[in-house]
Short mmCIF file of C-alpha atoms in Angstrom, two decimals:
data_model
loop_
_atom_site.label_atom_id
_atom_site.label_comp_id
_atom_site.label_asym_id
_atom_site.label_seq_id
_atom_site.Cartn_x
_atom_site.Cartn_y
_atom_site.Cartn_z
CA MET A 1 133.23 7.23 -94.47
CA THR A 2 133.45 10.67 -96.31
CA SER A 3 130.39 11.90 -98.40
CA SER A 4 130.19 14.77 -101.42
CA SER A 5 127.46 17.32 -101.73
CA SER A 6 128.79 17.94 -105.22
CA PRO A 7 129.30 14.75 -107.37
CA SER A 8 132.65 14.76 -109.37
CA GLN A 9 131.80 14.70 -113.16
CA ASP A 10 133.64 10.80 -113.07
CA THR A 11 130.26 10.67 -110.72
CA LYS A 12 128.23 12.16 -113.13
CA ARG A 13 129.23 10.44 -116.38
CA LEU A 14 128.47 7.00 -114.10
CA ALA A 15 125.02 8.08 -113.48
CA HIS A 16 124.11 8.43 -116.92
CA SER A 17 126.02 5.41 -117.89
CA HIS A 18 125.51 3.15 -115.09
CA PRO A 19 122.52 4.35 -112.78
CA GLU A 20 121.71 1.20 -111.64
CA ALA A 21 125.14 0.92 -109.86
CA LEU A 22 125.44 3.76 -108.50
CA ARG A 23 122.36 3.41 -106.86
CA ALA A 24 123.05 0.23 -104.98
CA ASP A 25 126.81 1.96 -103.63
CA ALA A 26 124.33 4.59 -102.32
CA LEU A 27 122.09 1.98 -100.29
CA MET A 28 125.10 0.61 -98.85
CA GLU A 29 125.69 4.15 -97.00
CA GLU A 30 123.69 4.21 -94.34
CA ASP A 31 123.88 8.45 -94.33
CA VAL A 32 124.54 9.10 -97.34
CA ALA A 33 123.27 12.43 -98.84
CA TRP A 34 120.31 13.28 -100.93
CA SER A 35 120.92 14.68 -104.38
CA TYR A 36 118.49 14.87 -107.37
CA GLU A 37 120.82 12.76 -109.94
CA ILE A 38 120.79 10.07 -107.92
CA ASP A 39 117.25 10.15 -106.28
CA GLY A 40 115.08 13.40 -107.86
CA GLU A 41 113.69 10.36 -110.25
CA ARG A 42 112.29 7.92 -107.15
CA ASP A 43 108.65 7.57 -107.40
CA GLY A 44 106.92 8.98 -104.27
CA ASP A 45 108.14 10.13 -100.68
CA GLN A 46 111.20 8.77 -99.23
CA PHE A 47 110.72 7.55 -95.46
CA ASP A 48 113.97 6.88 -92.89
CA ARG A 49 114.69 3.24 -91.94
CA SER A 50 112.45 3.74 -88.35
CA GLU A 51 109.41 4.85 -90.87
CA ARG A 52 109.83 2.17 -94.12
CA ALA A 53 109.59 -0.02 -90.81
CA ALA A 54 106.16 0.72 -88.83
CA LEU A 55 103.18 0.27 -90.27
CA ARG A 56 101.13 2.42 -92.18
CA ARG A 57 97.61 3.01 -92.24
CA VAL A 58 96.13 3.16 -96.08
CA ALA A 59 93.55 5.32 -96.96
CA GLY A 60 90.03 4.43 -98.86
CA LEU A 61 89.90 1.49 -97.81
CA SER A 62 86.79 1.53 -94.72
CA THR A 63 83.62 -0.45 -95.36
CA GLU A 64 82.27 1.47 -92.55
CA LEU A 65 78.76 2.18 -93.47
CA GLU A 66 77.93 6.02 -92.59
CA ASP A 67 75.09 6.73 -94.25
CA VAL A 68 71.89 4.85 -92.77
CA THR A 69 70.74 4.35 -96.64
CA GLU A 70 73.65 2.05 -97.16
CA VAL A 71 72.86 0.33 -93.90
CA GLU A 72 69.26 -0.46 -95.34
CA TYR A 73 70.47 -1.67 -98.59
CA ARG A 74 72.71 -4.09 -97.49
CA GLN A 75 71.14 -6.81 -95.90
CA LEU A 76 72.45 -9.79 -93.63
CA ARG A 77 72.28 -12.87 -95.50
CA LEU A 78 70.25 -14.62 -93.53
CA GLU A 79 69.30 -18.46 -93.64
CA ARG A 80 65.67 -18.40 -95.88
CA VAL A 81 63.43 -21.38 -94.51
CA VAL A 82 59.73 -23.08 -95.63
CA LEU A 83 58.16 -24.40 -92.27
CA VAL A 84 56.47 -27.54 -92.98
CA GLY A 85 53.57 -28.51 -90.32
CA VAL A 86 51.24 -32.06 -89.85
CA TRP A 87 47.87 -30.94 -88.74
CA THR A 88 46.40 -34.30 -86.54
CA THR A 89 44.49 -33.64 -83.97
CA GLY A 90 42.52 -30.30 -83.28
CA THR A 91 41.14 -27.36 -85.14
CA SER A 92 43.15 -25.80 -88.35
CA GLU A 93 43.63 -22.91 -85.89
CA ASP A 94 45.69 -25.09 -83.67
CA ALA A 95 47.89 -25.92 -86.53
CA GLU A 96 48.21 -22.65 -87.48
CA ASN A 97 49.46 -21.18 -83.88
CA SER A 98 51.41 -24.19 -83.77
CA LEU A 99 53.45 -22.96 -87.37
CA ALA A 100 53.47 -19.32 -86.36
CA GLU A 101 55.10 -20.33 -83.15
CA LEU A 102 57.68 -22.45 -85.28
CA ALA A 103 58.16 -19.64 -87.48
CA ALA A 104 58.78 -17.12 -84.12
CA LEU A 105 61.61 -20.13 -83.07
CA ALA A 106 62.93 -19.93 -86.50
CA GLU A 107 63.50 -15.71 -86.49
CA THR A 108 64.75 -16.23 -83.07
CA ALA A 109 67.34 -18.58 -84.07
CA GLY A 110 68.36 -15.89 -87.18
CA ALA A 111 66.12 -17.49 -90.01
CA LEU A 112 64.57 -15.95 -92.58
CA VAL A 113 60.81 -17.38 -92.96
CA LEU A 114 59.88 -17.66 -96.48
CA ASP A 115 56.43 -19.72 -96.46
CA GLY A 116 54.52 -22.01 -94.15
CA VAL A 117 52.36 -25.40 -95.56
CA ILE A 118 50.05 -27.84 -93.79
CA GLN A 119 49.50 -30.82 -94.54
CA ARG A 120 46.22 -33.18 -93.11
CA ARG A 121 46.82 -36.60 -92.24
CA ASP A 122 46.14 -38.93 -89.37
CA LYS A 123 49.68 -39.28 -88.45
CA PRO A 124 52.54 -38.31 -89.68
CA ASP A 125 54.03 -40.31 -92.82
CA ALA A 126 56.83 -42.86 -91.80
CA ALA A 127 59.16 -42.28 -94.55
CA THR A 128 59.12 -38.58 -95.29
CA TYR A 129 56.40 -37.08 -92.11
CA ILE A 130 54.97 -35.54 -95.19
CA GLY A 131 54.03 -38.38 -97.89
CA SER A 132 56.09 -39.06 -100.72
CA GLY A 133 53.51 -36.91 -103.03
CA LYS A 134 53.34 -33.51 -101.01
CA ALA A 135 57.01 -34.05 -100.45
CA ALA A 136 57.43 -33.48 -104.33
CA GLU A 137 55.05 -30.79 -103.95
CA LEU A 138 57.21 -29.25 -100.91
CA ARG A 139 60.13 -29.52 -103.49
CA ASP A 140 58.66 -26.92 -106.38
CA VAL A 141 57.71 -24.55 -103.21
CA VAL A 142 61.50 -24.80 -102.07
CA LEU A 143 62.40 -24.15 -105.94
CA GLU A 144 60.01 -20.91 -105.78
CA LYS A 145 61.21 -19.38 -103.07
CA GLY A 146 64.92 -20.22 -103.49
CA ALA A 147 64.90 -21.57 -99.97
CA ASP A 148 67.64 -23.47 -98.18
CA THR A 149 66.03 -25.07 -95.63
CA VAL A 150 62.83 -26.85 -94.37
CA ILE A 151 62.08 -26.70 -91.07
CA CYS A 152 59.48 -29.60 -90.12
CA ASP A 153 56.76 -29.11 -87.04
CA GLY A 154 58.00 -31.94 -85.30
CA GLU A 155 60.68 -34.61 -84.23
CA LEU A 156 61.87 -35.87 -86.90
CA SER A 157 63.02 -39.82 -87.60
CA PRO A 158 66.70 -40.41 -88.72
CA GLY A 159 65.11 -41.81 -91.74
CA GLN A 160 62.44 -39.24 -92.45
CA LEU A 161 65.46 -37.09 -92.45
CA ILE A 162 67.54 -38.80 -95.12
CA GLN A 163 64.29 -39.60 -97.01
CA LEU A 164 62.92 -35.75 -96.98
CA GLU A 165 66.10 -34.21 -97.66
CA ASP A 166 66.61 -36.82 -100.79
CA VAL A 167 63.10 -35.44 -102.41
CA VAL A 168 63.48 -31.64 -101.49
CA LYS A 169 67.38 -31.71 -102.35
CA VAL A 170 67.91 -28.99 -99.35
CA LYS A 171 68.69 -29.68 -95.56
CA VAL A 172 66.02 -30.57 -93.53
CA ILE A 173 65.89 -29.92 -89.92
CA ASP A 174 62.93 -30.35 -87.12
CA ARG A 175 61.52 -28.46 -84.03
CA THR A 176 63.82 -30.35 -81.63
CA ALA A 177 67.21 -29.71 -83.47
CA LEU A 178 65.57 -25.52 -83.96
CA ILE A 179 65.21 -25.65 -80.00
CA LEU A 180 68.57 -26.82 -79.22
CA ASP A 181 70.39 -24.24 -81.51
CA ILE A 182 68.32 -21.33 -80.30
CA PHE A 183 69.74 -22.63 -76.61
CA ALA A 184 73.19 -23.11 -77.77
CA GLN A 185 73.08 -19.98 -79.04
CA HIS A 186 71.85 -18.58 -75.74
CA ALA A 187 73.54 -20.36 -73.32
CA LYS A 188 76.08 -18.27 -71.10
CA SER A 189 76.77 -20.17 -67.71
CA ARG A 190 78.98 -23.18 -67.40
CA GLU A 191 76.55 -25.21 -66.20
CA GLY A 192 74.28 -23.89 -69.14
CA LYS A 193 76.45 -24.99 -71.27
CA ALA A 194 76.72 -28.22 -70.20
CA GLN A 195 72.90 -28.81 -70.51
CA VAL A 196 72.57 -27.77 -74.08
CA ALA A 197 75.99 -29.83 -75.37
CA LEU A 198 74.59 -32.77 -73.73
CA ALA A 199 71.10 -32.46 -74.98
CA GLN A 200 72.66 -32.11 -78.50
CA MET A 201 74.77 -34.94 -78.18
CA GLN A 202 71.63 -37.15 -76.93
CA TYR A 203 69.92 -35.27 -79.97
CA MET A 204 72.63 -36.30 -82.56
CA LEU A 205 73.74 -39.97 -81.42
CA PRO A 206 70.97 -41.55 -83.48
CA ARG A 207 71.03 -39.08 -86.42
CA LEU A 208 74.58 -40.00 -87.20
CA ARG A 209 75.44 -40.29 -90.90
CA GLY A 210 78.34 -41.36 -93.21
CA TRP A 211 79.66 -41.32 -96.86
CA GLY A 212 81.72 -43.12 -98.42
CA GLN A 213 85.23 -44.36 -96.86
CA SER A 214 83.73 -42.71 -93.71
CA LEU A 215 81.62 -45.88 -93.18
CA SER A 216 84.61 -48.33 -93.85
CA ARG A 217 86.48 -50.59 -91.56
CA GLN A 218 88.96 -49.22 -88.92
CA MET A 219 90.69 -52.31 -88.34
CA GLY A 220 89.70 -55.83 -88.01
CA GLY A 221 87.97 -58.25 -90.83
CA GLY A 222 90.29 -61.03 -91.06
CA ARG A 223 92.91 -59.95 -94.02
CA GLY A 224 95.71 -57.05 -92.29
CA GLY A 225 97.55 -59.85 -90.97
CA LEU A 226 98.68 -60.04 -86.97
CA ALA A 227 96.34 -57.55 -84.30
CA THR A 228 93.96 -56.59 -86.98
CA ARG A 229 91.42 -59.85 -87.05
CA GLY A 230 88.07 -59.45 -85.69
CA PRO A 231 84.91 -57.59 -85.98
CA GLY A 232 86.47 -54.60 -86.79
CA GLU A 233 84.32 -50.85 -86.10
CA THR A 234 83.45 -48.87 -88.42
CA LYS A 235 84.60 -44.78 -88.64
CA ILE A 236 80.36 -44.34 -87.96
CA GLU A 237 80.65 -46.39 -84.64
CA THR A 238 83.52 -44.81 -83.62
CA ASP A 239 81.82 -41.26 -83.63
CA ARG A 240 78.89 -43.21 -81.29
CA ARG A 241 81.36 -44.37 -79.32
CA ARG A 242 83.30 -41.22 -78.53
CA ILE A 243 79.52 -39.45 -77.95
CA ARG A 244 78.17 -41.58 -75.24
CA GLU A 245 81.97 -41.29 -74.03
CA LYS A 246 81.31 -37.16 -73.77
CA MET A 247 77.75 -37.90 -72.40
CA ALA A 248 78.88 -39.79 -69.53
CA LYS A 249 81.66 -36.70 -69.19
CA MET A 250 78.99 -34.48 -69.29
CA ARG A 251 76.71 -35.82 -66.70
CA ARG A 252 79.25 -36.16 -64.37
CA GLU A 253 80.26 -32.81 -64.64
CA ILE A 254 76.69 -31.54 -64.12
CA ALA A 255 75.96 -33.73 -60.94
CA ASP A 256 79.06 -31.83 -59.04
CA MET A 257 77.29 -28.60 -60.10
CA LYS A 258 74.17 -29.82 -58.65
CA THR A 259 76.08 -30.66 -55.88
CA GLY A 260 77.06 -26.76 -55.15
CA ARG A 261 73.74 -25.56 -56.57
CA GLU A 262 72.12 -28.54 -53.29
CA VAL A 263 74.67 -26.64 -51.09
CA LYS A 264 73.03 -22.86 -51.28
CA ARG A 265 69.26 -24.55 -51.41
CA GLN A 266 70.06 -26.64 -48.33
CA GLU A 267 72.01 -23.31 -46.83
CA ARG A 268 68.20 -21.58 -47.51
CA ARG A 269 66.49 -24.17 -45.80
CA ARG A 270 68.21 -24.12 -42.96
CA ASN A 271 67.65 -20.55 -42.72
CA LYS A 272 64.15 -21.25 -43.01
CA VAL A 273 64.04 -18.78 -45.87
CA PRO A 274 60.70 -19.35 -48.14
CA SER A 275 61.43 -19.50 -52.04
CA VAL A 276 59.60 -18.91 -54.99
CA ALA A 277 60.14 -20.15 -58.15
CA ILE A 278 58.65 -17.94 -61.60
CA ALA A 279 57.49 -20.68 -64.26
CA GLY A 280 56.15 -20.37 -67.23
CA TYR A 281 55.89 -19.98 -71.28
CA THR A 282 59.37 -18.86 -73.22
CA ASN A 283 58.45 -15.02 -73.80
CA ALA A 284 55.55 -14.54 -71.30
CA GLY A 285 57.56 -12.12 -69.53
CA LYS A 286 59.56 -14.17 -66.08
CA SER A 287 62.27 -12.23 -66.76
CA SER A 288 60.74 -8.64 -66.36
CA LEU A 289 58.66 -9.88 -63.83
CA LEU A 290 61.50 -10.48 -61.64
CA ASN A 291 63.23 -7.25 -62.63
CA ARG A 292 60.02 -5.54 -61.57
CA LEU A 293 59.72 -7.37 -58.09
CA THR A 294 63.42 -7.73 -57.19
CA GLY A 295 65.30 -4.75 -59.58
CA ALA A 296 67.72 -7.93 -60.51
CA GLY A 297 68.93 -6.67 -64.05
CA VAL A 298 68.56 -9.88 -65.84
CA LEU A 299 68.18 -9.48 -68.95
CA VAL A 300 64.78 -8.93 -70.98
CA GLU A 301 64.31 -9.32 -74.64
CA ASN A 302 61.56 -9.82 -76.96
CA ALA A 303 63.11 -13.10 -78.08
CA LEU A 304 62.23 -16.70 -77.22
CA PHE A 305 64.31 -18.39 -75.25
CA ALA A 306 66.18 -14.80 -74.45
CA THR A 307 67.05 -16.64 -70.85
CA LEU A 308 68.37 -19.95 -69.99
CA ASP A 309 70.23 -19.92 -67.20
CA PRO A 310 68.62 -19.60 -63.49
CA THR A 311 69.06 -16.38 -61.59
CA VAL A 312 67.72 -16.07 -57.50
CA ARG A 313 67.31 -13.01 -55.89
CA ARG A 314 66.24 -11.99 -52.65
CA ALA A 315 63.19 -10.32 -52.21
CA GLU A 316 61.01 -9.21 -49.02
CA THR A 317 57.46 -8.99 -48.86
CA PRO A 318 55.45 -6.13 -47.71
CA THR A 319 55.42 -7.31 -43.98
CA GLY A 320 59.07 -7.39 -44.04
CA ARG A 321 59.05 -11.47 -44.46
CA VAL A 322 62.39 -12.69 -46.67
CA TYR A 323 62.41 -14.63 -49.45
CA THR A 324 64.13 -15.90 -52.76
CA LEU A 325 62.84 -15.32 -56.00
CA ALA A 326 64.40 -17.65 -58.55
CA ASP A 327 63.92 -17.26 -62.75
CA THR A 328 64.13 -20.80 -64.92
CA VAL A 329 63.78 -21.16 -68.51
CA GLY A 330 61.02 -20.96 -69.94
CA PHE A 331 59.04 -23.81 -71.85
CA VAL A 332 57.51 -24.55 -74.82
CA ARG A 333 55.16 -26.95 -76.38
CA HIS A 334 56.08 -30.42 -77.26
CA LEU A 335 59.53 -29.16 -75.47
CA PRO A 336 61.72 -32.12 -76.86
CA HIS A 337 63.10 -34.89 -73.93
CA HIS A 338 66.15 -34.15 -74.54
CA LEU A 339 65.84 -30.45 -72.44
CA VAL A 340 64.06 -31.58 -70.17
CA GLU A 341 66.41 -34.23 -68.80
CA ALA A 342 68.96 -31.93 -69.75
CA PHE A 343 67.05 -29.04 -67.43
CA ARG A 344 66.22 -31.34 -65.14
CA SER A 345 68.65 -30.37 -62.36
CA THR A 346 68.00 -26.42 -63.00
CA MET A 347 64.34 -27.51 -63.60
CA GLU A 348 64.44 -28.67 -59.54
CA GLU A 349 64.16 -24.65 -58.81
CA VAL A 350 60.72 -25.13 -59.25
CA GLY A 351 60.13 -28.66 -57.47
CA ASP A 352 62.28 -27.50 -54.20
CA SER A 353 60.11 -24.36 -54.28
CA ASP A 354 57.49 -23.36 -51.30
CA LEU A 355 55.37 -21.03 -54.15
CA ILE A 356 55.17 -21.26 -58.02
CA LEU A 357 54.40 -17.98 -60.18
CA HIS A 358 53.22 -19.52 -63.36
CA VAL A 359 53.42 -16.78 -66.12
CA VAL A 360 51.02 -16.68 -69.20
CA ASP A 361 51.40 -14.05 -71.58
CA GLY A 362 48.40 -12.37 -71.54
CA SER A 363 48.34 -11.06 -75.25
CA HIS A 364 48.72 -14.84 -76.43
CA PRO A 365 45.64 -15.37 -78.84
CA VAL A 366 45.25 -18.54 -76.78
CA PRO A 367 47.25 -18.46 -73.73
CA GLU A 368 45.18 -21.89 -72.15
CA GLU A 369 47.39 -23.36 -74.32
CA GLN A 370 50.35 -21.88 -72.70
CA LEU A 371 48.91 -23.02 -69.59
CA ALA A 372 48.75 -26.44 -70.56
CA ALA A 373 52.42 -26.79 -72.27
CA VAL A 374 53.99 -25.75 -68.80
CA ARG A 375 51.73 -27.55 -66.73
CA GLU A 376 52.63 -30.70 -68.89
CA VAL A 377 56.35 -29.68 -67.80
CA ILE A 378 55.54 -29.32 -64.15
CA ARG A 379 54.26 -32.25 -63.54
CA ASP A 380 57.53 -33.94 -65.30
CA VAL A 381 59.64 -32.70 -62.83
CA GLY A 382 57.09 -33.82 -59.89
CA ALA A 383 56.30 -30.29 -58.39
CA THR A 384 52.26 -30.73 -58.83
CA ALA A 385 52.00 -30.46 -54.98
CA VAL A 386 53.60 -26.85 -54.84
CA PRO A 387 51.03 -24.00 -55.01
CA GLU A 388 50.22 -22.07 -57.54
CA ILE A 389 49.44 -18.55 -58.68
CA VAL A 390 48.69 -17.52 -62.49
CA VAL A 391 50.17 -14.25 -62.94
CA ILE A 392 48.73 -12.87 -66.39
CA ASN A 393 51.14 -10.86 -68.24
CA LYS A 394 50.95 -7.60 -70.05
CA ALA A 395 47.98 -7.06 -69.08
CA ASP A 396 47.83 -3.74 -70.95
CA ALA A 397 48.32 -5.52 -73.73
CA ALA A 398 45.85 -7.91 -73.36
CA ASP A 399 42.48 -8.38 -75.43
CA PRO A 400 39.86 -7.18 -71.69
CA LEU A 401 37.54 -10.28 -72.96
CA VAL A 402 40.70 -12.46 -72.74
CA LEU A 403 41.63 -11.44 -69.30
CA GLN A 404 37.97 -11.89 -68.18
CA ARG A 405 38.33 -15.25 -68.79
CA LEU A 406 41.77 -16.21 -67.35
CA LEU A 407 40.85 -15.03 -64.44
CA ARG A 408 37.31 -16.78 -64.55
CA ILE A 409 38.73 -19.89 -65.31
CA GLU A 410 41.77 -19.50 -62.72
CA PRO A 411 40.55 -19.40 -59.24
CA ARG A 412 44.01 -18.07 -57.74
CA SER A 413 45.18 -15.71 -60.41
CA ILE A 414 46.09 -12.14 -60.93
CA ALA A 415 46.46 -9.67 -63.98
CA VAL A 416 49.63 -7.57 -64.28
CA SER A 417 51.95 -5.58 -66.27
CA ALA A 418 55.35 -5.83 -65.42
CA ARG A 419 56.42 -2.97 -68.34
CA THR A 420 53.80 -0.60 -66.56
CA GLY A 421 54.03 -1.73 -62.78
CA LYS A 422 50.24 -1.89 -63.01
CA GLY A 423 49.39 -4.98 -60.21
CA ILE A 424 52.53 -5.28 -58.70
CA ASP A 425 51.74 -4.00 -55.53
CA GLU A 426 48.89 -6.85 -55.65
CA LEU A 427 51.18 -9.28 -56.41
CA LEU A 428 52.99 -8.77 -53.55
CA ALA A 429 50.49 -9.19 -51.46
CA LEU A 430 49.64 -11.81 -52.93
CA ILE A 431 52.69 -13.76 -52.59
CA ASP A 432 53.08 -12.83 -48.77
CA ASN A 433 49.49 -14.29 -48.24
CA GLU A 434 50.45 -17.51 -49.86
CA LEU A 435 53.90 -18.33 -48.37
CA PRO A 436 54.22 -20.70 -45.75
CA ARG A 437 54.07 -19.18 -42.35
CA PRO A 438 56.33 -19.98 -39.45
CA SER A 439 53.88 -22.47 -36.93
CA VAL A 440 54.63 -21.24 -33.80
CA GLU A 441 53.57 -17.56 -31.92
CA ILE A 442 54.92 -16.57 -29.81
CA GLU A 443 55.66 -13.88 -27.07
CA ALA A 444 59.21 -13.02 -25.80
CA LEU A 445 61.09 -9.95 -23.49
CA VAL A 446 64.23 -10.49 -25.57
CA PRO A 447 67.38 -8.63 -23.58
CA TYR A 448 69.45 -6.01 -25.36
CA THR A 449 72.38 -7.96 -24.82
CA HIS A 450 70.46 -10.88 -27.11
CA GLY A 451 69.72 -9.02 -30.33
CA LYS A 452 70.39 -11.42 -32.38
CA LEU A 453 67.70 -13.60 -31.60
CA VAL A 454 65.53 -10.35 -32.60
CA ALA A 455 67.68 -10.65 -35.84
CA ARG A 456 66.31 -14.45 -36.24
CA ALA A 457 62.88 -13.63 -35.53
CA HIS A 458 62.98 -10.53 -38.14
CA THR A 459 64.98 -12.69 -41.08
CA GLU A 460 62.83 -16.12 -40.19
CA GLY A 461 59.78 -15.70 -38.94
CA GLU A 462 57.44 -13.42 -39.25
CA VAL A 463 57.53 -10.33 -36.61
CA LEU A 464 53.35 -9.47 -35.12
CA SER A 465 54.71 -6.60 -32.70
CA GLU A 466 57.93 -5.10 -31.63
CA GLU A 467 58.65 -2.92 -28.54
CA HIS A 468 61.30 -1.48 -26.78
CA THR A 469 61.09 -1.32 -22.95
CA ALA A 470 63.66 -0.50 -20.61
CA GLU A 471 63.91 -4.63 -19.53
CA GLY A 472 64.40 -5.49 -23.32
CA THR A 473 62.56 -5.46 -26.60
CA LEU A 474 59.30 -6.80 -26.15
CA LEU A 475 58.79 -9.10 -29.32
CA LYS A 476 55.78 -10.55 -30.38
CA ALA A 477 56.38 -13.11 -33.58
CA ARG A 478 55.80 -16.51 -35.22
CA VAL A 479 59.01 -18.03 -36.00
CA HIS A 480 59.26 -21.89 -36.54
CA GLU A 481 59.74 -24.77 -33.52
CA GLU A 482 63.73 -24.50 -33.47
CA LEU A 483 63.68 -20.15 -32.81
CA ALA A 484 60.70 -20.54 -30.50
CA ALA A 485 62.86 -22.98 -28.51
CA ASP A 486 65.77 -20.60 -28.02
CA LEU A 487 63.22 -17.51 -27.14
CA ALA A 488 61.07 -19.76 -24.51
CA PRO A 489 63.80 -18.29 -21.76
CA TYR A 490 62.72 -15.02 -22.52
CA THR A 491 58.93 -15.66 -22.70
CA PRO A 492 56.50 -14.73 -19.93
CA ALA A 493 55.42 -18.01 -18.64
CA SER A 494 58.64 -19.46 -17.87
CA ALA A 495 59.33 -15.69 -15.90
#
């Protein structure tokens, strides 16, 4: 194969008369030389074959925001919602507080709250929750605000959801669906996701809807010939059956996970390690308190239900007693029954504990309502017999009059601030006093060859005094009966 740097006259005539043919011939050769007559009029730079096949960046396509003003003007498209509540009992302030909490839930779920309305009724309307006339007024509010969702402060029946949607012409959800949506966003562990999925399916099952052909018979009816006679099964019935099967599978998986947690719990019981459970209203500061007491490094966020997965950490009292501290899921008023059932295995940490730290937000306008809501759930899980310490958190931001009122109402209470550390030392001393103590007080001279018994006294019991002598360790401690039996050969009476 040859190439020429100066084309002949025939080549020049061919280039002027048939340039396409000459370019085609040139492309057939891999190492043809560049010439102005052939390549000079081509648009743009020419690349080697490897460069032509490679990925190349195109300048000027990035939409990354460089100026902070651009970030401020470009707003994220959030779901725009209007809140609706029915005031049946209590004062108007109670109804407004409940709607304010619903607004906080909606904001946590990622919605933009535009407005909120309350309807005074003896009981919610069976058809449209707020009545047909108020539903029409609500439709006007939705149009005026440009909302695309209505959130009701209560649990609506399937019929109420459908009929209210028919009037307002936008999506309608209730408080339960909103809380389930938040739980679905925040669940991180395998068990947490399974529990949320089970609660969602329990909520979804009676609210399935179908349109048009979705409700037609799948099989049967007597006219399809062989193997098709019978009552038939509609699409919505098929969906319900599949959901029931998934729920049964999910319950089995949660039961298996519960077994693993129960094994760990039994190990702690066998080692006589006391357990303390942190319970309380959502966003009361339970995770912040856990971090302050143990340095656990759990996620802390100013949002409702920021922590769903239970966390268990080892801690020590000022006197050296070892215990476990468990952070549990937060509670809220009107906590859906589906969630109480789905998270029952997680809430068993509260029922099996030796002490409950009931955390309440001292900066809340009505903390007594939070206390009542949490104690209702504690009663549902059968933990009323467990001793309780009311920890009034956020004391640095609370009204002094509210703190005084709570401390007067709750005899076993203490005011702390997990953010600043105020009152934490007093809380640790109170935990030390309230934890159950071993029943047997014993004094023993333990030989140095049996140092494991001394170590067990420190981990499983309460060491009152310890002195190292020539014969061994002179130990005075309060221990449980099993360890007392092991130490009995070294007591002065046995000697």
